[in-house]
Amino acid sequence: MKKLSKLFVALMVCVLAVGGLFSMAACGGGETEKDTIAVMAKGETHAFWVSVKRGAERAGEEMGYRITFRGPTDESSASVPEQVEQVTSALADSRTAAMVLATIGEGFSSLLQSAADQNIPIVEFDSGIYNKEELPDPSPVVSSVATSNVLAAALAAENFYVTLKPLIEATPDGSTYKVGIIQHDGSQTGIDRANGFDDKIKELAEADGLTAKLETQIQQADNSAGAYVQCLTTLQTWGAQAIFMCNEGVVKDCYAAVTGTPDLYKDLLFCGFDAGTAQQEWIKDEGENYAHLVGSVAQDSYQIGYQAVMQAAKYLKGEEITE
C-alpha cells in the first residue's frame, strides 16, 4: 500500500460561563472547611481521563483547592448507578465546595437539585450533563468546559479530505467513492461527531463539484461486545473505501480487526478521534501490510481538566469567569 502522510491535530477547549444563575458557594468558615472540588468524570483508567485528572490536579494546586477525582468502571449506561453513588457521596462530603461533572446517562436530576439546595456550584465538562436532563431553578450549573465535537469532527474531515479528494476525483462517472462513519453510541457526543464529519466532508465535496462521486453511510454502534467490529464489517460489505472512527474505543477494536485479518481490510483508509495508545501505535505504522490510519484528531484532555477546575475555583473565589 502506498504510504500516506500522517496528521496530528490538537484541539483547545471552549469555556462557557453561565454566570448570574446561581449564588456563590461559601468558601470557608463553619466547623468544616469547604476546601474540595469534586471532579466526577465518565471514567478513571482510560488515558484520556488520566490526562484530565492531571490537569484538574494542577489547577487545584494553583488555586489552593483539594481535588478528588472519581469515575465509573466504564462509560456505558450499565454504570450509571455506580456514577450516581459517586456523585451522591461527593455531595454528602462536608468538604465539597464545588463539583466538576460529566454524566454518562440519565438519572441525576435529584442530585442536581441537591447541589442547588446545598449551594454547591457545578461546572460541566467534557460532554457535560447527559442530554441536559431537567435542571432546577436556579440551576447549580455555572460554567461549561468542553471541546466542540461538531467542529472537531469537521476538522478531521477537512484533513482526511486532503487524502481522499484525488481518490474521489479518480472515481469513474456513475460510481461513488464510499466513506463510512462508525458512531460509537447514541449520545449527543456520538451524534455530533458523526454528523460533524459527515456534513463537512459533503460540504467539501460539493465545493469541488464532486457530490455525485461521494457517498457516505453512518453506522451507529450499541454498547454490546463486538459492536464496533460489526459496524466495520457492515461498512466493508457495503463497499466503504474510507472510514472515520468516532472515538478511541472504535479505533482500538478496528485496529485489532485490521491487524488480525489484514487481507480483508488492507485497502481501506481510516481516520480516528482521540489519540489513545492503540491509535498512536497505528498511526506510527507505515501501513504496508494492512489498512492505513491516515491521521487523527485529538482533544486537549489536560486542558479540559485544568480549565474546568479553574472555572470552579474562580467562581468560588468570586472571580469573573468568562468565555
Short mmCIF file of C-alpha atoms in Angstrom, two decimals:
data_model
loop_
_atom_site.label_atom_id
_atom_site.label_comp_id
_atom_site.label_asym_id
_atom_site.label_seq_id
_atom_site.Cartn_x
_atom_site.Cartn_y
_atom_site.Cartn_z
CA MET A 1 0.00 0.00 0.00
CA LYS A 2 1.21 3.48 -0.81
CA LYS A 3 2.48 5.30 2.24
CA LEU A 4 0.27 8.28 3.08
CA SER A 5 1.01 11.36 5.09
CA LYS A 6 0.09 11.38 8.76
CA LEU A 7 -1.61 14.19 10.60
CA PHE A 8 -1.99 15.15 14.22
CA VAL A 9 -4.45 17.80 15.27
CA ALA A 10 -4.66 19.22 18.81
CA LEU A 11 -7.78 20.99 19.99
CA MET A 12 -8.15 23.62 22.67
CA VAL A 13 -11.23 23.65 24.81
CA CYS A 14 -14.15 26.03 24.81
CA VAL A 15 -15.11 27.60 28.13
CA LEU A 16 -18.61 28.99 28.52
CA ALA A 17 -19.73 30.93 31.55
CA VAL A 18 -23.33 30.75 32.71
CA GLY A 19 -22.78 33.39 35.37
CA GLY A 20 -25.56 35.07 37.27
CA LEU A 21 -27.75 31.99 37.65
CA PHE A 22 -26.52 30.73 40.99
CA SER A 23 -25.27 32.34 44.18
CA MET A 24 -21.63 31.82 45.10
CA ALA A 25 -20.89 28.95 47.47
CA ALA A 26 -19.25 29.64 50.80
CA CYS A 27 -15.54 29.02 50.71
CA GLY A 28 -14.67 28.63 54.36
CA GLY A 29 -15.94 29.14 57.88
CA GLY A 30 -18.05 26.81 59.99
CA GLU A 31 -16.81 23.65 61.61
CA THR A 32 -15.62 22.07 58.37
CA GLU A 33 -13.69 23.95 55.76
CA LYS A 34 -15.13 23.61 52.27
CA ASP A 35 -11.81 23.14 50.52
CA THR A 36 -12.58 20.44 47.95
CA ILE A 37 -13.56 20.49 44.28
CA ALA A 38 -15.02 17.09 43.43
CA VAL A 39 -14.29 16.08 39.84
CA MET A 40 -16.83 13.49 38.72
CA ALA A 41 -15.62 12.10 35.39
CA LYS A 42 -17.00 9.47 33.00
CA GLY A 43 -14.07 7.17 33.77
CA GLU A 44 -10.71 6.92 35.52
CA THR A 45 -8.41 4.44 33.78
CA HIS A 46 -8.53 5.49 30.13
CA ALA A 47 -5.57 7.62 29.00
CA PHE A 48 -7.96 10.49 28.25
CA TRP A 49 -9.22 10.62 31.84
CA VAL A 50 -5.75 10.14 33.31
CA SER A 51 -4.69 13.27 31.43
CA VAL A 52 -7.86 15.10 32.52
CA LYS A 53 -7.03 14.23 36.14
CA ARG A 54 -3.51 15.63 35.84
CA GLY A 55 -4.87 18.90 34.50
CA ALA A 56 -7.51 19.07 37.24
CA GLU A 57 -4.98 18.44 39.99
CA ARG A 58 -2.63 21.06 38.59
CA ALA A 59 -5.37 23.69 38.63
CA GLY A 60 -6.29 22.69 42.17
CA GLU A 61 -2.70 23.17 43.30
CA GLU A 62 -2.53 26.61 41.69
CA MET A 63 -5.82 27.76 43.18
CA GLY A 64 -5.39 26.20 46.63
CA TYR A 65 -8.12 23.56 46.47
CA ARG A 66 -8.05 19.87 47.28
CA ILE A 67 -9.14 17.77 44.27
CA THR A 68 -10.95 14.45 44.41
CA PHE A 69 -11.36 12.55 41.13
CA ARG A 70 -13.79 9.69 40.57
CA GLY A 71 -15.42 7.95 37.63
CA PRO A 72 -17.37 4.75 36.92
CA THR A 73 -15.88 1.49 35.69
CA ASP A 74 -16.85 2.23 32.11
CA GLU A 75 -18.87 4.78 30.14
CA SER A 76 -21.85 2.55 29.35
CA SER A 77 -25.38 3.05 30.66
CA ALA A 78 -24.87 0.00 32.87
CA SER A 79 -22.51 2.07 35.03
CA VAL A 80 -24.99 4.89 35.70
CA PRO A 81 -25.89 3.53 39.20
CA GLU A 82 -22.18 3.47 40.08
CA GLN A 83 -21.73 7.09 39.00
CA VAL A 84 -24.92 8.14 40.82
CA GLU A 85 -23.44 6.66 44.01
CA GLN A 86 -20.19 8.54 43.45
CA VAL A 87 -21.93 11.87 42.90
CA THR A 88 -24.15 11.23 45.93
CA SER A 89 -21.08 10.57 48.07
CA ALA A 90 -19.35 13.74 46.87
CA LEU A 91 -22.39 15.88 47.62
CA ALA A 92 -22.60 14.35 51.11
CA ASP A 93 -18.96 15.22 51.83
CA SER A 94 -18.96 18.31 54.05
CA ARG A 95 -15.69 19.47 52.46
CA THR A 96 -17.15 19.67 48.93
CA ALA A 97 -17.28 23.30 47.83
CA ALA A 98 -17.89 22.74 44.10
CA MET A 99 -18.27 19.94 41.60
CA VAL A 100 -16.95 19.39 38.08
CA LEU A 101 -19.33 16.95 36.39
CA ALA A 102 -19.74 14.84 33.25
CA THR A 103 -22.50 12.22 33.44
CA ILE A 104 -22.78 9.02 31.40
CA GLY A 105 -26.57 8.79 31.35
CA GLU A 106 -29.83 9.98 32.86
CA GLY A 107 -30.90 9.80 36.49
CA PHE A 108 -29.12 12.75 38.08
CA SER A 109 -31.99 15.24 38.37
CA SER A 110 -32.49 14.79 42.11
CA LEU A 111 -28.75 15.14 42.69
CA LEU A 112 -28.65 18.36 40.70
CA GLN A 113 -31.45 19.63 42.90
CA SER A 114 -29.45 18.55 45.96
CA ALA A 115 -26.45 20.53 44.69
CA ALA A 116 -28.66 23.59 44.28
CA ASP A 117 -30.13 23.13 47.75
CA GLN A 118 -26.62 22.90 49.27
CA ASN A 119 -25.37 25.87 47.26
CA ILE A 120 -22.73 23.73 45.55
CA PRO A 121 -21.89 25.16 42.10
CA ILE A 122 -21.33 22.76 39.21
CA VAL A 123 -19.06 23.15 36.20
CA GLU A 124 -19.99 20.83 33.35
CA PHE A 125 -17.04 19.39 31.46
CA ASP A 126 -16.31 17.09 28.53
CA SER A 127 -19.81 16.08 27.33
CA GLY A 128 -21.40 17.66 30.38
CA ILE A 129 -24.74 16.61 31.83
CA TYR A 130 -26.24 13.88 29.67
CA ASN A 131 -28.99 15.19 27.40
CA LYS A 132 -29.25 18.24 29.68
CA GLU A 133 -31.83 16.48 31.86
CA GLU A 134 -34.11 18.81 33.76
CA LEU A 135 -32.17 21.36 35.79
CA PRO A 136 -33.52 23.01 38.93
CA ASP A 137 -34.23 26.73 39.02
CA PRO A 138 -31.92 28.34 39.90
CA SER A 139 -29.53 25.96 38.21
CA PRO A 140 -26.35 24.93 40.05
CA VAL A 141 -24.51 24.87 36.68
CA VAL A 142 -22.31 27.96 36.44
CA SER A 143 -19.97 27.10 33.56
CA SER A 144 -19.21 24.57 30.83
CA VAL A 145 -15.82 23.38 29.57
CA ALA A 146 -15.68 21.12 26.53
CA THR A 147 -14.39 20.53 23.04
CA SER A 148 -16.93 21.18 20.29
CA ASN A 149 -17.47 17.68 18.94
CA VAL A 150 -19.05 19.05 15.76
CA LEU A 151 -16.10 21.31 14.99
CA ALA A 152 -13.53 18.69 15.99
CA ALA A 153 -15.05 16.09 13.69
CA ALA A 154 -15.28 18.69 10.92
CA LEU A 155 -11.57 19.38 11.40
CA ALA A 156 -10.89 15.66 11.00
CA ALA A 157 -12.95 15.66 7.81
CA GLU A 158 -11.01 18.61 6.38
CA ASN A 159 -7.68 16.87 6.92
CA PHE A 160 -8.89 13.44 5.79
CA TYR A 161 -10.38 15.03 2.66
CA VAL A 162 -6.90 16.15 1.55
CA THR A 163 -6.04 12.45 1.09
CA LEU A 164 -9.45 11.41 -0.22
CA LYS A 165 -10.02 14.17 -2.80
CA PRO A 166 -7.80 12.74 -5.57
CA LEU A 167 -9.31 9.30 -4.99
CA ILE A 168 -12.83 10.72 -5.27
CA GLU A 169 -11.85 12.63 -8.42
CA ALA A 170 -10.48 9.41 -9.96
CA THR A 171 -13.74 7.55 -9.34
CA PRO A 172 -15.44 6.84 -12.70
CA ASP A 173 -18.60 8.79 -13.52
CA GLY A 174 -21.65 6.86 -12.41
CA SER A 175 -19.77 5.32 -9.48
CA THR A 176 -19.21 6.65 -5.97
CA TYR A 177 -16.35 6.76 -3.51
CA LYS A 178 -17.83 5.38 -0.29
CA VAL A 179 -16.91 6.84 3.10
CA GLY A 180 -18.21 5.09 6.22
CA ILE A 181 -18.60 6.55 9.71
CA ILE A 182 -18.65 4.43 12.86
CA GLN A 183 -20.59 6.31 15.55
CA HIS A 184 -19.66 4.90 18.96
CA ASP A 185 -23.10 5.32 20.61
CA GLY A 186 -26.35 7.27 20.52
CA SER A 187 -25.22 10.01 22.92
CA GLN A 188 -25.06 13.64 21.85
CA THR A 189 -21.29 13.27 21.66
CA GLY A 190 -21.62 10.40 19.21
CA ILE A 191 -24.26 12.20 17.16
CA ASP A 192 -22.25 15.42 16.99
CA ARG A 193 -19.05 13.68 15.93
CA ALA A 194 -20.72 11.57 13.26
CA ASN A 195 -22.80 14.42 11.84
CA GLY A 196 -19.97 16.94 12.13
CA PHE A 197 -17.74 14.74 9.99
CA ASP A 198 -20.50 13.77 7.56
CA ASP A 199 -21.69 17.33 6.97
CA LYS A 200 -18.20 18.72 6.46
CA ILE A 201 -16.96 16.10 4.01
CA LYS A 202 -20.14 16.53 1.94
CA GLU A 203 -19.65 20.30 2.03
CA LEU A 204 -16.07 19.94 0.79
CA ALA A 205 -17.08 17.57 -1.99
CA GLU A 206 -19.86 19.92 -3.08
CA ALA A 207 -17.44 22.86 -3.22
CA ASP A 208 -15.24 20.83 -5.58
CA GLY A 209 -18.14 19.64 -7.71
CA LEU A 210 -17.72 16.06 -6.51
CA THR A 211 -21.06 15.47 -4.79
CA ALA A 212 -22.15 12.88 -7.36
CA LYS A 213 -19.00 10.87 -6.74
CA LEU A 214 -19.21 10.76 -2.93
CA GLU A 215 -21.47 8.54 -0.83
CA THR A 216 -21.44 8.32 2.97
CA GLN A 217 -23.03 5.99 5.50
CA ILE A 218 -23.21 6.25 9.30
CA GLN A 219 -23.25 3.05 11.34
CA GLN A 220 -24.22 3.59 14.99
CA ALA A 221 -22.93 1.04 17.48
CA ASP A 222 -24.61 -0.01 20.71
CA ASN A 223 -22.85 -0.97 23.94
CA SER A 224 -22.69 -4.68 23.19
CA ALA A 225 -19.40 -6.56 22.85
CA GLY A 226 -18.11 -6.59 19.30
CA ALA A 227 -20.48 -3.82 18.16
CA TYR A 228 -17.72 -1.68 16.65
CA VAL A 229 -16.32 -4.55 14.61
CA GLN A 230 -19.83 -5.38 13.43
CA CYS A 231 -20.16 -1.81 12.18
CA LEU A 232 -16.79 -2.18 10.44
CA THR A 233 -17.92 -5.42 8.82
CA THR A 234 -21.18 -3.84 7.65
CA LEU A 235 -19.35 -0.90 6.11
CA GLN A 236 -16.76 -3.14 4.48
CA THR A 237 -19.53 -5.26 2.96
CA TRP A 238 -21.26 -2.06 1.75
CA GLY A 239 -18.06 -1.23 -0.11
CA ALA A 240 -16.55 1.50 2.06
CA GLN A 241 -13.17 2.70 0.91
CA ALA A 242 -12.51 5.04 3.84
CA ILE A 243 -13.80 5.08 7.41
CA PHE A 244 -13.97 7.69 10.15
CA MET A 245 -13.98 6.27 13.71
CA CYS A 246 -15.70 8.49 16.27
CA ASN A 247 -13.79 7.59 19.44
CA GLU A 248 -10.82 5.68 20.84
CA GLY A 249 -12.92 2.60 21.63
CA VAL A 250 -13.83 2.27 17.96
CA VAL A 251 -10.20 2.78 16.97
CA LYS A 252 -8.99 0.10 19.39
CA ASP A 253 -11.40 -2.55 18.11
CA CYS A 254 -10.88 -1.65 14.45
CA TYR A 255 -7.11 -1.75 14.89
CA ALA A 256 -7.37 -5.27 16.29
CA ALA A 257 -9.59 -6.29 13.37
CA VAL A 258 -7.44 -4.87 10.58
CA THR A 259 -4.23 -6.29 12.03
CA GLY A 260 -5.86 -9.62 12.84
CA THR A 261 -7.30 -10.07 9.33
CA PRO A 262 -5.15 -7.76 7.20
CA ASP A 263 -6.22 -9.05 3.80
CA LEU A 264 -9.87 -8.26 4.50
CA TYR A 265 -9.33 -4.57 5.27
CA LYS A 266 -5.97 -3.76 3.67
CA ASP A 267 -7.41 -1.44 1.01
CA LEU A 268 -9.33 0.76 3.46
CA LEU A 269 -8.18 4.15 4.72
CA PHE A 270 -9.01 5.21 8.28
CA CYS A 271 -9.19 8.40 10.31
CA GLY A 272 -9.77 8.49 14.08
CA PHE A 273 -10.85 10.60 17.02
CA ASP A 274 -9.00 10.65 20.39
CA ALA A 275 -5.36 9.61 20.33
CA GLY A 276 -5.09 6.74 22.81
CA THR A 277 -2.39 4.09 22.88
CA ALA A 278 -3.82 1.93 20.09
CA GLN A 279 -4.28 4.94 17.85
CA GLN A 280 -0.77 6.20 18.48
CA GLU A 281 0.68 2.79 17.63
CA TRP A 282 -1.44 2.51 14.50
CA ILE A 283 -0.57 5.94 13.20
CA LYS A 284 3.15 5.23 13.65
CA ASP A 285 2.90 2.19 11.38
CA GLU A 286 3.77 2.51 7.72
CA GLY A 287 0.60 0.64 6.77
CA GLU A 288 2.42 -1.54 4.27
CA ASN A 289 0.72 -4.79 5.24
CA TYR A 290 -2.71 -3.67 6.43
CA ALA A 291 -5.17 -0.79 6.43
CA HIS A 292 -3.61 2.62 6.95
CA LEU A 293 -4.60 5.16 9.60
CA VAL A 294 -4.12 8.45 7.79
CA GLY A 295 -4.48 10.55 10.92
CA SER A 296 -6.43 11.53 13.98
CA VAL A 297 -7.98 14.47 15.73
CA ALA A 298 -7.36 14.67 19.47
CA GLN A 299 -8.82 16.69 22.31
CA ASP A 300 -6.53 18.51 24.71
CA SER A 301 -7.66 16.41 27.67
CA TYR A 302 -5.21 18.02 30.10
CA GLN A 303 -6.66 21.45 29.36
CA ILE A 304 -10.22 20.18 29.74
CA GLY A 305 -9.44 19.10 33.30
CA TYR A 306 -7.36 22.17 34.04
CA GLN A 307 -9.85 24.70 32.72
CA ALA A 308 -12.86 23.03 34.34
CA VAL A 309 -11.28 23.16 37.81
CA MET A 310 -10.05 26.71 37.19
CA GLN A 311 -13.61 27.78 36.38
CA ALA A 312 -14.91 26.19 39.58
CA ALA A 313 -12.14 27.68 41.71
CA LYS A 314 -12.53 31.15 40.26
CA TYR A 315 -16.26 31.03 40.85
CA LEU A 316 -15.72 30.03 44.49
CA LYS A 317 -13.31 32.91 44.94
CA GLY A 318 -15.74 35.38 43.42
CA GLU A 319 -13.58 35.96 40.35
CA GLU A 320 -15.05 36.55 36.91
CA ILE A 321 -15.49 33.50 34.70
CA THR A 322 -15.77 34.31 31.03
CA GLU A 323 -15.78 32.65 27.65
#
